[in-house]
Coordinates of C-alpha atoms in Angstrom, one line a residue:
M1 CA -55.4 -21.2 -50.7
D2 CA -54.1 -19.4 -47.8
T3 CA -51.8 -17.2 -49.8
P4 CA -51.2 -17.3 -53.5
A5 CA -47.9 -19.2 -54.7
V6 CA -45.0 -17.0 -56.0
G7 CA -44.2 -16.6 -59.9
A8 CA -47.4 -17.0 -61.2
S9 CA -48.4 -17.3 -64.6
G10 CA -51.2 -19.6 -66.7
D11 CA -50.2 -22.4 -68.9
N12 CA -49.9 -20.0 -71.8
G13 CA -47.4 -18.1 -70.3
T14 CA -50.1 -15.4 -69.0
S15 CA -51.5 -14.9 -65.6
P16 CA -55.1 -16.3 -65.7
S17 CA -56.4 -13.0 -63.9
D18 CA -54.6 -10.5 -65.7
D19 CA -53.1 -9.3 -68.8
G20 CA -49.8 -10.2 -68.3
D21 CA -48.1 -7.3 -66.4
N22 CA -45.4 -8.4 -64.3
V23 CA -45.0 -11.8 -65.4
P24 CA -41.6 -13.1 -66.4
P25 CA -41.6 -14.0 -70.2
R26 CA -41.9 -17.8 -71.1
P27 CA -38.8 -19.0 -72.4
P28 CA -38.5 -19.3 -76.6
R29 CA -40.3 -22.3 -77.5
S30 CA -37.1 -23.8 -79.1
K31 CA -35.6 -23.4 -75.9
E32 CA -38.3 -24.9 -73.9
L33 CA -38.2 -27.9 -76.5
F34 CA -34.5 -28.2 -76.0
L35 CA -34.9 -28.2 -72.3
R36 CA -37.8 -30.9 -72.1
I37 CA -35.5 -33.2 -74.4
A38 CA -32.6 -33.0 -72.3
S39 CA -34.2 -33.2 -69.2
A40 CA -36.0 -36.5 -70.8
A41 CA -32.6 -37.9 -71.8
V42 CA -31.1 -37.7 -68.2
L43 CA -34.2 -39.0 -66.4
A44 CA -35.6 -41.3 -68.8
P45 CA -32.6 -44.3 -69.1
G46 CA -32.6 -44.4 -64.7
A47 CA -36.4 -44.7 -64.7
I48 CA -36.1 -47.4 -67.3
Y49 CA -33.4 -48.8 -65.1
L50 CA -35.0 -48.8 -61.9
V51 CA -38.4 -50.3 -63.6
Y52 CA -36.2 -53.1 -64.7
L53 CA -34.4 -53.7 -61.0
G54 CA -37.6 -53.4 -59.1
G55 CA -37.5 -54.3 -55.3
L56 CA -36.3 -52.0 -52.7
A57 CA -34.4 -49.4 -55.5
F58 CA -37.8 -49.1 -57.6
T59 CA -39.8 -48.5 -54.3
A60 CA -37.2 -45.9 -53.1
L61 CA -37.8 -44.0 -56.1
I62 CA -41.7 -44.2 -55.9
M63 CA -41.3 -43.0 -52.3
L64 CA -39.1 -40.1 -53.4
A65 CA -41.5 -38.8 -55.9
A66 CA -44.2 -39.2 -53.5
V67 CA -42.9 -37.1 -51.3
L68 CA -41.7 -34.4 -53.5
M69 CA -45.4 -34.5 -55.0
T70 CA -46.7 -33.9 -51.6
Y71 CA -44.7 -31.1 -51.0
E72 CA -45.4 -29.6 -54.4
W73 CA -49.2 -30.1 -53.6
A74 CA -49.0 -28.3 -50.4
R75 CA -47.1 -25.4 -52.1
L76 CA -50.3 -25.3 -54.6
V77 CA -53.5 -25.6 -52.4
R78 CA -51.8 -23.7 -49.4
G79 CA -49.3 -21.9 -50.6
S80 CA -46.8 -22.8 -48.2
H81 CA -45.3 -26.4 -47.6
L82 CA -44.9 -25.7 -43.8
N83 CA -48.0 -27.0 -42.3
A84 CA -49.6 -30.3 -40.9
D85 CA -51.3 -31.4 -43.7
Y86 CA -47.8 -31.6 -45.8
V87 CA -46.2 -33.5 -42.7
I88 CA -49.0 -36.0 -42.5
H89 CA -49.2 -36.5 -46.1
A90 CA -45.4 -37.2 -46.6
V91 CA -45.3 -39.7 -43.8
T92 CA -48.3 -41.3 -45.2
A93 CA -46.8 -41.6 -48.7
I94 CA -43.7 -43.3 -46.9
I95 CA -45.7 -45.8 -45.1
A96 CA -48.0 -46.6 -47.9
V97 CA -45.4 -46.7 -50.5
G98 CA -43.0 -48.9 -48.5
L99 CA -46.0 -51.3 -47.6
A100 CA -46.8 -51.6 -51.2
G101 CA -43.1 -52.2 -52.0
A102 CA -43.0 -55.3 -49.3
G103 CA -46.2 -56.7 -51.0
M104 CA -48.9 -55.5 -48.8
P105 CA -51.1 -53.4 -51.0
L106 CA -54.1 -53.9 -48.9
F107 CA -52.0 -52.4 -46.3
A108 CA -50.9 -49.8 -48.3
L109 CA -54.4 -48.7 -48.8
L110 CA -55.2 -48.9 -45.2
A111 CA -52.7 -46.9 -44.5
A112 CA -53.3 -44.3 -47.0
A113 CA -57.0 -44.0 -45.7
V114 CA -55.6 -43.9 -42.2
G115 CA -53.5 -40.7 -42.9
F116 CA -56.2 -39.3 -44.9
A117 CA -58.8 -39.4 -41.7
V118 CA -55.6 -38.1 -39.6
A119 CA -55.2 -35.0 -42.0
M120 CA -58.8 -34.3 -42.3
G121 CA -59.2 -34.3 -38.3
V122 CA -56.6 -32.0 -38.1
V123 CA -58.2 -29.8 -40.5
V124 CA -61.8 -30.1 -38.8
W125 CA -59.8 -29.4 -35.4
R126 CA -58.0 -26.4 -36.5
D127 CA -61.2 -25.1 -38.1
E128 CA -59.4 -24.3 -41.3
G129 CA -62.6 -24.0 -43.4
K130 CA -61.1 -25.7 -47.0
R131 CA -61.8 -29.4 -47.2
W132 CA -60.8 -30.3 -50.8
P133 CA -56.6 -29.7 -50.4
M134 CA -57.3 -33.3 -48.9
I135 CA -58.0 -34.6 -52.4
G136 CA -54.2 -34.5 -52.3
F137 CA -54.2 -37.9 -50.8
P138 CA -55.9 -40.2 -53.2
Y139 CA -54.5 -38.1 -56.1
I140 CA -51.1 -38.8 -55.1
L141 CA -51.1 -42.0 -53.1
L142 CA -53.4 -44.4 -55.3
P143 CA -50.9 -43.8 -58.3
C144 CA -48.1 -44.7 -56.2
I145 CA -49.3 -47.6 -54.7
A146 CA -50.7 -48.7 -57.9
I147 CA -47.4 -48.3 -59.7
V148 CA -45.3 -50.2 -57.0
W149 CA -48.2 -52.9 -57.0
L150 CA -47.9 -53.3 -60.8
R151 CA -43.9 -53.8 -60.6
S152 CA -44.5 -56.4 -58.0
G153 CA -46.0 -58.6 -60.6
G154 CA -43.1 -60.2 -61.8
D155 CA -42.4 -60.2 -65.7
W156 CA -45.9 -59.0 -66.5
G157 CA -46.0 -56.2 -64.2
M158 CA -42.4 -55.2 -65.4
W159 CA -43.5 -55.3 -69.2
T160 CA -47.0 -53.5 -68.3
L161 CA -45.0 -50.8 -66.6
Y162 CA -42.6 -50.6 -69.7
W163 CA -45.8 -49.9 -71.6
L164 CA -47.4 -47.7 -69.6
L165 CA -44.2 -45.1 -69.7
A166 CA -43.9 -45.8 -73.4
V167 CA -47.6 -44.8 -73.7
V168 CA -47.5 -41.9 -71.5
W169 CA -44.2 -40.4 -72.7
A170 CA -45.5 -41.0 -76.4
T171 CA -48.5 -39.5 -75.8
D172 CA -46.9 -36.2 -73.9
I173 CA -44.4 -35.6 -76.7
M174 CA -46.9 -35.9 -79.8
A175 CA -49.6 -34.0 -78.0
F176 CA -46.6 -31.1 -77.2
V177 CA -45.4 -31.5 -81.0
T178 CA -48.6 -31.5 -82.9
G179 CA -50.6 -28.8 -80.7
R180 CA -47.8 -26.5 -81.2
T181 CA -47.5 -27.3 -84.8
I182 CA -50.9 -27.5 -85.9
G183 CA -52.7 -25.6 -83.0
G184 CA -56.5 -25.0 -84.0
P185 CA -59.6 -25.3 -81.3
K186 CA -59.0 -25.4 -77.8
L187 CA -59.4 -28.4 -75.9
A188 CA -60.1 -27.0 -72.3
P189 CA -59.6 -23.1 -72.7
R190 CA -61.2 -22.8 -69.0
F191 CA -58.3 -25.1 -67.7
S192 CA -55.7 -25.3 -69.7
P193 CA -55.5 -22.8 -72.7
A194 CA -52.5 -24.3 -74.1
K195 CA -54.1 -27.6 -75.1
T196 CA -55.7 -28.0 -78.4
W197 CA -57.8 -31.1 -79.7
S198 CA -55.0 -31.2 -82.3
G199 CA -52.8 -32.2 -79.3
L200 CA -55.2 -34.8 -78.1
L201 CA -55.5 -36.4 -81.3
G202 CA -51.6 -36.4 -81.8
G203 CA -51.1 -37.8 -78.4
V204 CA -53.7 -40.6 -79.2
A205 CA -52.0 -41.5 -82.2
G206 CA -48.5 -41.3 -80.8
A207 CA -49.9 -43.6 -77.8
S208 CA -51.4 -46.2 -80.4
V209 CA -48.0 -46.4 -82.4
A210 CA -46.2 -47.0 -79.1
G211 CA -48.7 -49.5 -77.9
A212 CA -48.6 -51.4 -81.4
A213 CA -44.7 -51.3 -81.6
T214 CA -44.8 -52.6 -77.9
S215 CA -46.9 -55.7 -78.9
I216 CA -44.6 -56.2 -82.2
I217 CA -41.4 -56.1 -79.8
L218 CA -42.7 -58.7 -77.2
G219 CA -44.0 -60.9 -80.2
L220 CA -47.4 -60.7 -78.9
D221 CA -50.5 -61.8 -81.2
S222 CA -52.4 -58.4 -80.7
P223 CA -51.0 -55.2 -81.9
I224 CA -54.4 -53.8 -83.1
L225 CA -55.9 -54.6 -79.2
L226 CA -52.9 -53.0 -77.7
A227 CA -53.0 -50.0 -80.1
L228 CA -56.6 -49.3 -78.9
I229 CA -55.8 -49.8 -75.6
S230 CA -53.0 -47.4 -75.8
G231 CA -55.3 -44.8 -77.3
A232 CA -58.0 -45.1 -74.7
T233 CA -54.8 -44.7 -72.0
A234 CA -53.7 -41.7 -74.2
V235 CA -57.3 -40.1 -73.1
I236 CA -56.9 -40.6 -69.6
A237 CA -53.6 -39.6 -69.7
Q238 CA -54.6 -36.0 -71.1
I239 CA -57.4 -35.9 -68.5
G240 CA -55.1 -36.2 -65.7
D241 CA -52.6 -33.4 -67.5
I242 CA -55.7 -31.2 -67.6
A243 CA -56.8 -32.0 -63.8
E244 CA -53.2 -30.7 -62.9
S245 CA -53.3 -27.6 -65.3
A246 CA -56.7 -26.7 -63.6
L247 CA -54.8 -27.0 -60.2
K248 CA -52.3 -24.6 -61.2
R249 CA -54.8 -22.1 -62.6
Y250 CA -56.2 -22.2 -59.4
A251 CA -52.8 -21.6 -57.5
D252 CA -52.0 -18.8 -60.2
V253 CA -48.8 -20.5 -60.9
K254 CA -47.1 -22.0 -64.3
D255 CA -45.5 -24.9 -62.7
S256 CA -46.1 -26.9 -59.6
G257 CA -42.0 -26.5 -59.2
A258 CA -38.9 -25.8 -60.8
L259 CA -37.0 -29.1 -60.1
I260 CA -36.9 -30.5 -63.8
P261 CA -36.0 -27.9 -66.4
G262 CA -38.2 -27.6 -69.3
H263 CA -41.0 -29.5 -67.6
G264 CA -41.5 -27.7 -63.8
G265 CA -41.8 -29.9 -61.1
V266 CA -42.5 -33.7 -60.3
L267 CA -46.3 -33.3 -60.8
D268 CA -46.1 -31.3 -64.2
R269 CA -43.9 -34.4 -65.5
V270 CA -46.4 -37.3 -64.1
D271 CA -49.4 -35.6 -64.5
G272 CA -50.6 -37.8 -66.8
L273 CA -49.2 -40.9 -65.5
I274 CA -51.3 -40.4 -62.5
F275 CA -54.7 -40.8 -63.7
A276 CA -53.2 -43.9 -66.6
A277 CA -51.4 -45.5 -63.5
V278 CA -54.4 -45.8 -61.6
A279 CA -56.6 -47.1 -64.6
T280 CA -54.0 -49.3 -65.6
A281 CA -53.9 -51.0 -62.1
F282 CA -57.6 -51.4 -61.9
V283 CA -58.0 -53.3 -65.1
A284 CA -55.1 -55.2 -64.2
L285 CA -56.7 -56.5 -61.0
I286 CA -59.8 -57.0 -62.8
G287 CA -58.0 -59.3 -65.1
I288 CA -56.2 -61.0 -62.2
L289 CA -59.5 -61.7 -60.3
A290 CA -61.1 -63.0 -63.4
E291 CA -58.2 -65.3 -64.2
E292 CA -58.5 -66.4 -60.1
G293 CA -55.2 -65.3 -59.7
K294 CA -53.3 -65.8 -62.8
G295 CA -50.8 -62.7 -63.7
I296 CA -52.3 -61.6 -66.8
G297 CA -51.8 -57.8 -66.2
L298 CA -53.9 -56.3 -69.1
G299 CA -54.7 -59.5 -70.5
I300 CA -51.6 -58.7 -73.0
F301 CA -48.7 -59.4 -70.9
V302 CA -49.0 -63.1 -70.2
L303 CA -46.8 -64.4 -67.2

């Protein structure tokens, strides 16, 4: 990182490199929880409605999210968003998500690859030394393309996205509540000191219940299967959460941004969804190819 970002603190409210001197105090847990709930109550209905609408409105939402995430990524890995990496990344995000929304996912992936190559070329030409910040291209663009591609799958895509959101949200909520209530051994203290094994198990349990409930609500025949798939997805989401926490500890900041009260930035809000969306799209693609083009999603949501 060229310069450290401002407002640094670790996941547990203290800087990973000091004893807490000059670090703003963390809000009380009750206030933090209230802000989380209030933000979710405002944002969730809009997200749910745009998933229902699909089309241009939903693509525009993901496009905006992609640009905001590239902004936050540049801040985290470079200390400033005003650089060539961000410009190329943001433009590539707009083009790639737009192509995915237009029903051309392969061209979207190609655009992402071209943008990555151009950005890497700029870094090499400028002899900046650090290459790993280019991970931001697949880290942000692949899940955005995957989500837009899933929604383009008609009814099965819409229900798959609803299920995915329900599972990730249930994972986040139950991991937060269980971890704060029970505590216990740390899950990944090197990267995320606030996360515990009890939080992980609580998140898996919450996701499993959400998956089973989805199956029952939709009248499907396999609530146990979907519960198991949902539990596995919760683990993937938690890995994504830890990965973003590791990035924030590298940048020495508490949050990737301050756009969403109680949550931080967009990357903070969708860290679990980033990994889970790519895994879901991959499984969906395998299912589609196995059925010779029939839209079966996860093998659960049948068109």
